PDB file of C-alpha atoms in Angstrom:
ATOM      1  CA  UNK A   2       1.689 -19.389  -6.705  1.00  0.00           C
ATOM      2  CA  UNK A   3       4.399 -16.921  -5.588  1.00  0.00           C
ATOM      3  CA  UNK A   4       3.009 -14.898  -2.774  1.00  0.00           C
ATOM      4  CA  UNK A   5       3.467 -12.841   0.402  1.00  0.00           C
ATOM      5  CA  UNK A   6       2.203 -14.591   3.436  1.00  0.00           C
ATOM      6  CA  UNK A   7       1.653 -13.097   6.881  1.00  0.00           C
ATOM      7  CA  UNK A   8       1.089 -14.825  10.176  1.00  0.00           C
ATOM      8  CA  UNK A   9      -1.058 -14.589  12.245  1.00  0.00           C
ATOM      9  CA  UNK A  10      -3.974 -13.117  10.426  1.00  0.00           C
ATOM     10  CA  UNK A  11      -5.315 -12.048  13.729  1.00  0.00           C
ATOM     11  CA  UNK A  12      -3.432 -11.317  16.877  1.00  0.00           C
ATOM     12  CA  UNK A  13      -4.590 -10.228  20.208  1.00  0.00           C
ATOM     13  CA  UNK A  14      -2.273  -8.928  23.022  1.00  0.00           C
ATOM     14  CA  UNK A  15      -2.356  -7.083  26.126  1.00  0.00           C
ATOM     15  CA  UNK A  16      -1.361  -3.488  26.811  1.00  0.00           C
ATOM     16  CA  UNK A  17       2.447  -3.556  27.084  1.00  0.00           C
ATOM     17  CA  UNK A  18       2.914  -7.196  26.157  1.00  0.00           C
ATOM     18  CA  UNK A  19       5.408  -7.590  23.383  1.00  0.00           C
ATOM     19  CA  UNK A  20       4.184  -9.089  20.147  1.00  0.00           C
ATOM     20  CA  UNK A  21       5.849 -10.325  16.930  1.00  0.00           C
ATOM     21  CA  UNK A  22       4.229 -10.433  13.613  1.00  0.00           C
ATOM     22  CA  UNK A  23       5.602 -12.609  10.723  1.00  0.00           C
ATOM     23  CA  UNK A  24       5.971 -12.117   7.086  1.00  0.00           C
ATOM     24  CA  UNK A  25       7.314 -14.570   4.603  1.00  0.00           C
ATOM     25  CA  UNK A  26       7.535 -14.312   0.715  1.00  0.00           C
ATOM     26  CA  UNK A  27       8.087 -16.860  -2.115  1.00  0.00           C
ATOM     27  CA  UNK A  28       8.731 -14.043  -4.741  1.00  0.00           C
ATOM     28  CA  UNK A  29      12.362 -13.939  -3.912  1.00  0.00           C
ATOM     29  CA  UNK A  30      12.216 -10.131  -3.837  1.00  0.00           C
ATOM     30  CA  UNK A  31      15.172  -8.195  -2.398  1.00  0.00           C
ATOM     31  CA  UNK A  32      12.870  -5.498  -0.760  1.00  0.00           C
ATOM     32  CA  UNK A  33      10.576  -5.912   2.098  1.00  0.00           C
ATOM     33  CA  UNK A  34       8.288  -3.253   3.652  1.00  0.00           C
ATOM     34  CA  UNK A  35       6.025  -2.983   6.765  1.00  0.00           C
ATOM     35  CA  UNK A  36       3.105  -0.658   6.723  1.00  0.00           C
ATOM     36  CA  UNK A  37       0.591   0.353   9.490  1.00  0.00           C
ATOM     37  CA  UNK A  38      -2.938   0.741   8.353  1.00  0.00           C
ATOM     38  CA  UNK A  39      -5.465   2.170  10.695  1.00  0.00           C
ATOM     39  CA  UNK A  40      -9.233   1.834  10.157  1.00  0.00           C
ATOM     40  CA  UNK A  41     -10.409   4.058   7.265  1.00  0.00           C
ATOM     41  CA  UNK A  42      -6.775   5.396   6.678  1.00  0.00           C
ATOM     42  CA  UNK A  43      -4.229   4.896   4.081  1.00  0.00           C
ATOM     43  CA  UNK A  44      -1.050   2.571   4.633  1.00  0.00           C
ATOM     44  CA  UNK A  45       1.659   4.167   6.348  1.00  0.00           C
ATOM     45  CA  UNK A  46       5.233   2.835   5.837  1.00  0.00           C
ATOM     46  CA  UNK A  47       6.965   1.984   9.070  1.00  0.00           C
ATOM     47  CA  UNK A  48      10.372   0.637   7.601  1.00  0.00           C
ATOM     48  CA  UNK A  49      11.852  -1.311   4.794  1.00  0.00           C
ATOM     49  CA  UNK A  50      14.707  -3.315   3.889  1.00  0.00           C
ATOM     50  CA  UNK A  51      16.864  -3.300   0.834  1.00  0.00           C
ATOM     51  CA  UNK A  52      18.176  -6.822   1.199  1.00  0.00           C
ATOM     52  CA  UNK A  53      19.692  -6.540   4.772  1.00  0.00           C
ATOM     53  CA  UNK A  54      19.927  -2.706   4.668  1.00  0.00           C
ATOM     54  CA  UNK A  55      17.336  -1.650   7.045  1.00  0.00           C
ATOM     55  CA  UNK A  56      15.710   1.866   6.486  1.00  0.00           C
ATOM     56  CA  UNK A  57      13.416   3.306   9.172  1.00  0.00           C
ATOM     57  CA  UNK A  58      10.974   6.058   8.578  1.00  0.00           C
ATOM     58  CA  UNK A  59      11.728   9.278  10.613  1.00  0.00           C
ATOM     59  CA  UNK A  60       8.361   9.190  12.360  1.00  0.00           C
ATOM     60  CA  UNK A  61       8.186   5.525  13.223  1.00  0.00           C
ATOM     61  CA  UNK A  62       8.097   5.057  17.192  1.00  0.00           C
ATOM     62  CA  UNK A  63      11.061   3.242  18.639  1.00  0.00           C
ATOM     63  CA  UNK A  64       8.338   0.844  19.958  1.00  0.00           C
ATOM     64  CA  UNK A  65       8.500  -0.750  16.529  1.00  0.00           C
ATOM     65  CA  UNK A  66      11.419  -2.805  15.372  1.00  0.00           C
ATOM     66  CA  UNK A  67      12.263  -5.146  12.816  1.00  0.00           C
ATOM     67  CA  UNK A  68      14.392  -8.165  11.804  1.00  0.00           C
ATOM     68  CA  UNK A  69      15.218  -9.939   8.558  1.00  0.00           C
ATOM     69  CA  UNK A  70      17.080 -13.006   9.021  1.00  0.00           C
ATOM     70  CA  UNK A  71      17.007 -13.978   5.361  1.00  0.00           C
ATOM     71  CA  UNK A  72      15.535 -12.866   2.108  1.00  0.00           C
ATOM     72  CA  UNK A  73      12.309 -14.826   2.746  1.00  0.00           C
ATOM     73  CA  UNK A  74      11.545 -13.778   6.155  1.00  0.00           C
ATOM     74  CA  UNK A  75      10.672 -10.516   7.785  1.00  0.00           C
ATOM     75  CA  UNK A  76       9.532  -9.764  11.465  1.00  0.00           C
ATOM     76  CA  UNK A  77       7.857  -6.789  12.989  1.00  0.00           C
ATOM     77  CA  UNK A  78       8.233  -6.575  16.715  1.00  0.00           C
ATOM     78  CA  UNK A  79       6.209  -4.236  18.837  1.00  0.00           C
ATOM     79  CA  UNK A  80       8.014  -4.046  22.157  1.00  0.00           C
ATOM     80  CA  UNK A  81       5.196  -2.470  24.375  1.00  0.00           C
ATOM     81  CA  UNK A  82       2.137  -2.231  22.518  1.00  0.00           C
ATOM     82  CA  UNK A  83      -0.274   0.597  23.337  1.00  0.00           C
ATOM     83  CA  UNK A  84      -3.948   0.956  22.392  1.00  0.00           C
ATOM     84  CA  UNK A  85      -2.924   3.245  19.686  1.00  0.00           C
ATOM     85  CA  UNK A  86      -1.149   0.436  17.883  1.00  0.00           C
ATOM     86  CA  UNK A  87      -4.292  -1.526  17.197  1.00  0.00           C
ATOM     87  CA  UNK A  88      -4.253  -1.631  13.459  1.00  0.00           C
ATOM     88  CA  UNK A  89      -3.732  -3.842  10.395  1.00  0.00           C
ATOM     89  CA  UNK A  90      -0.036  -4.366   9.639  1.00  0.00           C
ATOM     90  CA  UNK A  91       0.819  -5.064   6.055  1.00  0.00           C
ATOM     91  CA  UNK A  92       3.937  -6.558   4.738  1.00  0.00           C
ATOM     92  CA  UNK A  93       4.799  -5.933   1.200  1.00  0.00           C
ATOM     93  CA  UNK A  94       7.706  -6.896  -1.154  1.00  0.00           C
ATOM     94  CA  UNK A  95       9.113  -5.666  -4.504  1.00  0.00           C
ATOM     95  CA  UNK A  96      12.074  -6.428  -6.664  1.00  0.00           C
ATOM     96  CA  UNK A  97      15.272  -4.347  -6.363  1.00  0.00           C
ATOM     97  CA  UNK A  98      15.036  -3.319  -9.936  1.00  0.00           C
ATOM     98  CA  UNK A  99      11.346  -2.075  -9.642  1.00  0.00           C
ATOM     99  CA  UNK A 100      10.765  -0.945  -6.173  1.00  0.00           C
ATOM    100  CA  UNK A 101       7.564   0.728  -7.208  1.00  0.00           C
ATOM    101  CA  UNK A 102       5.665  -2.421  -7.807  1.00  0.00           C
ATOM    102  CA  UNK A 103       4.942  -3.522  -4.372  1.00  0.00           C
ATOM    103  CA  UNK A 104       3.028  -6.808  -3.676  1.00  0.00           C
ATOM    104  CA  UNK A 105       1.023  -6.852  -0.314  1.00  0.00           C
ATOM    105  CA  UNK A 106       0.313  -9.751   1.824  1.00  0.00           C
ATOM    106  CA  UNK A 107      -3.266 -10.209   3.492  1.00  0.00           C
ATOM    107  CA  UNK A 108      -2.261  -8.337   6.650  1.00  0.00           C
ATOM    108  CA  UNK A 109      -2.317  -9.081  10.311  1.00  0.00           C
ATOM    109  CA  UNK A 110      -5.210  -7.396  12.295  1.00  0.00           C
ATOM    110  CA  UNK A 111      -3.617  -6.605  15.802  1.00  0.00           C
ATOM    111  CA  UNK A 112      -5.958  -5.808  18.824  1.00  0.00           C
ATOM    112  CA  UNK A 113      -4.677  -4.422  22.164  1.00  0.00           C
ATOM    113  CA  UNK A 114      -6.660  -5.138  25.131  1.00  0.00           C
TER     114      UNK A 114
ATOM    115  CA  UNK B  23       4.548  18.551  -0.922  1.00  0.00           C
ATOM    116  CA  UNK B  24       4.769  14.820  -0.488  1.00  0.00           C
ATOM    117  CA  UNK B  25       0.781  14.598  -0.135  1.00  0.00           C
ATOM    118  CA  UNK B  26      -1.517  12.970  -2.766  1.00  0.00           C
ATOM    119  CA  UNK B  27      -5.003  14.252  -2.421  1.00  0.00           C
ATOM    120  CA  UNK B  28      -7.680  11.829  -3.343  1.00  0.00           C
ATOM    121  CA  UNK B  29     -11.501  12.413  -3.845  1.00  0.00           C
ATOM    122  CA  UNK B  30     -14.195  11.473  -3.300  1.00  0.00           C
ATOM    123  CA  UNK B  31     -13.989   9.885   0.081  1.00  0.00           C
ATOM    124  CA  UNK B  32     -16.926   7.593  -0.948  1.00  0.00           C
ATOM    125  CA  UNK B  33     -18.889   6.945  -3.977  1.00  0.00           C
ATOM    126  CA  UNK B  34     -22.093   5.046  -4.732  1.00  0.00           C
ATOM    127  CA  UNK B  35     -23.052   3.919  -8.386  1.00  0.00           C
ATOM    128  CA  UNK B  36     -25.600   1.617  -9.843  1.00  0.00           C
ATOM    129  CA  UNK B  37     -24.208  -1.409 -11.685  1.00  0.00           C
ATOM    130  CA  UNK B  38     -23.041  -0.518 -15.239  1.00  0.00           C
ATOM    131  CA  UNK B  39     -22.104   2.940 -14.137  1.00  0.00           C
ATOM    132  CA  UNK B  40     -18.590   4.470 -14.471  1.00  0.00           C
ATOM    133  CA  UNK B  41     -17.115   5.742 -11.197  1.00  0.00           C
ATOM    134  CA  UNK B  42     -14.471   8.107 -11.417  1.00  0.00           C
ATOM    135  CA  UNK B  43     -11.818   8.788  -8.565  1.00  0.00           C
ATOM    136  CA  UNK B  44      -9.542  11.765  -8.787  1.00  0.00           C
ATOM    137  CA  UNK B  45      -6.014  12.237  -7.333  1.00  0.00           C
ATOM    138  CA  UNK B  46      -3.857  15.280  -7.347  1.00  0.00           C
ATOM    139  CA  UNK B  47      -0.215  15.724  -6.345  1.00  0.00           C
ATOM    140  CA  UNK B  48       2.417  18.412  -5.921  1.00  0.00           C
ATOM    141  CA  UNK B  49       5.785  16.730  -5.984  1.00  0.00           C
ATOM    142  CA  UNK B  50       7.163  16.859  -9.496  1.00  0.00           C
ATOM    143  CA  UNK B  51       9.470  14.075  -8.518  1.00  0.00           C
ATOM    144  CA  UNK B  52       6.828  11.610  -8.777  1.00  0.00           C
ATOM    145  CA  UNK B  53       6.863   9.513 -11.814  1.00  0.00           C
ATOM    146  CA  UNK B  54       4.929   6.440 -11.089  1.00  0.00           C
ATOM    147  CA  UNK B  55       1.266   6.271 -10.218  1.00  0.00           C
ATOM    148  CA  UNK B  56      -0.458   3.147  -9.170  1.00  0.00           C
ATOM    149  CA  UNK B  57      -3.904   2.482  -8.025  1.00  0.00           C
ATOM    150  CA  UNK B  58      -4.446  -0.287  -5.306  1.00  0.00           C
ATOM    151  CA  UNK B  59      -7.705  -2.052  -4.749  1.00  0.00           C
ATOM    152  CA  UNK B  60      -8.470  -3.286  -1.160  1.00  0.00           C
ATOM    153  CA  UNK B  61     -11.284  -5.431  -0.109  1.00  0.00           C
ATOM    154  CA  UNK B  62     -12.243  -5.586   3.742  1.00  0.00           C
ATOM    155  CA  UNK B  63      -9.792  -7.679   5.751  1.00  0.00           C
ATOM    156  CA  UNK B  64      -7.381  -7.985   2.839  1.00  0.00           C
ATOM    157  CA  UNK B  65      -4.156  -6.288   1.718  1.00  0.00           C
ATOM    158  CA  UNK B  66      -4.201  -3.900  -1.128  1.00  0.00           C
ATOM    159  CA  UNK B  67      -3.731  -5.358  -4.598  1.00  0.00           C
ATOM    160  CA  UNK B  68      -2.077  -3.375  -7.401  1.00  0.00           C
ATOM    161  CA  UNK B  69      -4.756  -2.853 -10.082  1.00  0.00           C
ATOM    162  CA  UNK B  70      -3.033  -0.675 -12.620  1.00  0.00           C
ATOM    163  CA  UNK B  71      -0.315   2.033 -12.708  1.00  0.00           C
ATOM    164  CA  UNK B  72       0.755   4.700 -15.173  1.00  0.00           C
ATOM    165  CA  UNK B  73       4.041   6.696 -15.910  1.00  0.00           C
ATOM    166  CA  UNK B  74       3.920  10.416 -16.924  1.00  0.00           C
ATOM    167  CA  UNK B  75       4.938   9.728 -20.529  1.00  0.00           C
ATOM    168  CA  UNK B  76       1.556   8.463 -21.284  1.00  0.00           C
ATOM    169  CA  UNK B  77      -1.889  10.169 -20.866  1.00  0.00           C
ATOM    170  CA  UNK B  78      -4.049   7.238 -20.648  1.00  0.00           C
ATOM    171  CA  UNK B  79      -3.575   3.503 -19.816  1.00  0.00           C
ATOM    172  CA  UNK B  80      -6.375   0.822 -20.033  1.00  0.00           C
ATOM    173  CA  UNK B  81      -6.476  -2.601 -18.661  1.00  0.00           C
ATOM    174  CA  UNK B  82      -9.773  -4.406 -19.079  1.00  0.00           C
ATOM    175  CA  UNK B  83     -12.517  -2.129 -17.498  1.00  0.00           C
ATOM    176  CA  UNK B  84      -9.979   0.050 -15.614  1.00  0.00           C
ATOM    177  CA  UNK B  85      -8.575   3.114 -17.289  1.00  0.00           C
ATOM    178  CA  UNK B  86      -6.127   5.603 -15.748  1.00  0.00           C
ATOM    179  CA  UNK B  87      -6.069   9.141 -17.214  1.00  0.00           C
ATOM    180  CA  UNK B  88      -3.123  11.299 -16.549  1.00  0.00           C
ATOM    181  CA  UNK B  89      -2.648  15.085 -16.943  1.00  0.00           C
ATOM    182  CA  UNK B  90       0.780  15.854 -16.221  1.00  0.00           C
ATOM    183  CA  UNK B  91       0.490  19.819 -16.480  1.00  0.00           C
ATOM    184  CA  UNK B  92      -2.196  19.706 -14.066  1.00  0.00           C
ATOM    185  CA  UNK B  93      -0.543  17.093 -11.830  1.00  0.00           C
ATOM    186  CA  UNK B  94      -3.668  15.097 -11.586  1.00  0.00           C
ATOM    187  CA  UNK B  95      -4.641  11.549 -12.368  1.00  0.00           C
ATOM    188  CA  UNK B  96      -7.956   9.603 -12.269  1.00  0.00           C
ATOM    189  CA  UNK B  97      -9.324   6.007 -12.302  1.00  0.00           C
ATOM    190  CA  UNK B  98     -12.397   5.192 -14.324  1.00  0.00           C
ATOM    191  CA  UNK B  99     -14.069   1.772 -13.841  1.00  0.00           C
ATOM    192  CA  UNK B 100     -16.335   0.864 -17.028  1.00  0.00           C
ATOM    193  CA  UNK B 101     -19.397  -1.095 -16.600  1.00  0.00           C
ATOM    194  CA  UNK B 102     -18.862  -1.320 -12.958  1.00  0.00           C
ATOM    195  CA  UNK B 103     -20.103  -4.449 -11.216  1.00  0.00           C
ATOM    196  CA  UNK B 104     -20.960  -5.423  -7.428  1.00  0.00           C
ATOM    197  CA  UNK B 105     -17.795  -7.206  -7.220  1.00  0.00           C
ATOM    198  CA  UNK B 106     -15.882  -3.903  -7.692  1.00  0.00           C
ATOM    199  CA  UNK B 107     -17.167  -2.695  -4.366  1.00  0.00           C
ATOM    200  CA  UNK B 108     -13.904  -2.042  -2.459  1.00  0.00           C
ATOM    201  CA  UNK B 109     -11.600   0.659  -1.243  1.00  0.00           C
ATOM    202  CA  UNK B 110      -9.351   2.276  -3.866  1.00  0.00           C
ATOM    203  CA  UNK B 111      -6.123   3.934  -3.169  1.00  0.00           C
ATOM    204  CA  UNK B 112      -4.086   6.062  -5.502  1.00  0.00           C
ATOM    205  CA  UNK B 113      -0.425   6.294  -4.887  1.00  0.00           C
ATOM    206  CA  UNK B 114       2.584   8.020  -6.035  1.00  0.00           C
ATOM    207  CA  UNK B 115       6.296   7.269  -5.967  1.00  0.00           C
ATOM    208  CA  UNK B 116       9.470   9.161  -7.077  1.00  0.00           C
ATOM    209  CA  UNK B 117      11.723   7.954  -9.874  1.00  0.00           C
ATOM    210  CA  UNK B 118      14.653   5.543  -9.711  1.00  0.00           C
ATOM    211  CA  UNK B 119      17.913   6.901  -8.122  1.00  0.00           C
ATOM    212  CA  UNK B 120      16.693   9.176  -5.584  1.00  0.00           C
ATOM    213  CA  UNK B 121      16.611   8.241  -1.823  1.00  0.00           C
ATOM    214  CA  UNK B 122      12.836   7.924  -1.781  1.00  0.00           C
ATOM    215  CA  UNK B 123      12.599   5.469  -4.726  1.00  0.00           C
ATOM    216  CA  UNK B 124      10.112   2.872  -3.905  1.00  0.00           C
ATOM    217  CA  UNK B 125       8.448   4.960  -1.208  1.00  0.00           C
ATOM    218  CA  UNK B 126       4.715   5.009  -1.963  1.00  0.00           C
ATOM    219  CA  UNK B 127       2.773   7.996  -0.866  1.00  0.00           C
ATOM    220  CA  UNK B 128      -0.890   7.006  -0.746  1.00  0.00           C
ATOM    221  CA  UNK B 129      -4.097   9.028  -1.232  1.00  0.00           C
ATOM    222  CA  UNK B 130      -6.745   9.018   1.468  1.00  0.00           C
ATOM    223  CA  UNK B 131      -8.642   6.197  -0.134  1.00  0.00           C
ATOM    224  CA  UNK B 132     -12.348   6.111  -1.819  1.00  0.00           C
ATOM    225  CA  UNK B 133     -14.740   3.636  -0.629  1.00  0.00           C
ATOM    226  CA  UNK B 134     -16.763   2.467  -3.740  1.00  0.00           C
ATOM    227  CA  UNK B 135     -20.162   0.774  -3.416  1.00  0.00           C
ATOM    228  CA  UNK B 136     -21.732  -0.675  -6.627  1.00  0.00           C
ATOM    229  CA  UNK B 137     -25.210  -1.383  -6.184  1.00  0.00           C
ATOM    230  CA  UNK B 138     -26.853  -4.448  -8.142  1.00  0.00           C
TER     231      UNK B 138
END
């Protein structure tokens, strides 16, 4: 089945220790998104790629970076995680011709100690 | 103007009941209105979506009602089941061609509990 895969599903890191979250997709979608979802809140868009074209949201902290080495993979790097970065991180994809129809992965739950 | 306001925050119904979740928006550039269902520990899943050119869309037990003049839309779940217990998010997105195309603005979410 075509799908969006996120690894790991659970990640524990220490305050200030860099962490990388991974997303891969078999849908062959051009657009990939990273969202942050804190407990009992709506997902918040951090950034997205149209193919290799990176688009950062204005309020996304500099602490968050992303890489997309190819169509299938996208990474979220948190350079110096703080306690406030503990959240569920969701990856989503959409086809370029229908960007509203977004397909989400299962998420990575990040804990910062 | 970019907000989507969702109510209620939580909702409890008995099996077979018809929970209704409401959303309101201000931005007239929004022209795609999806609903997502999210189970604990999972990512949101697209449930059903509507565009402003229709007033109602039905897929199985799920119905969206859309009132363009009032800038409101709602989700109705017919014959609700305990397995429908989840968090439901409405969202809105601008039309194609604009710089914000594909950027979903989510409502705050509604936690639905369906008792057996």
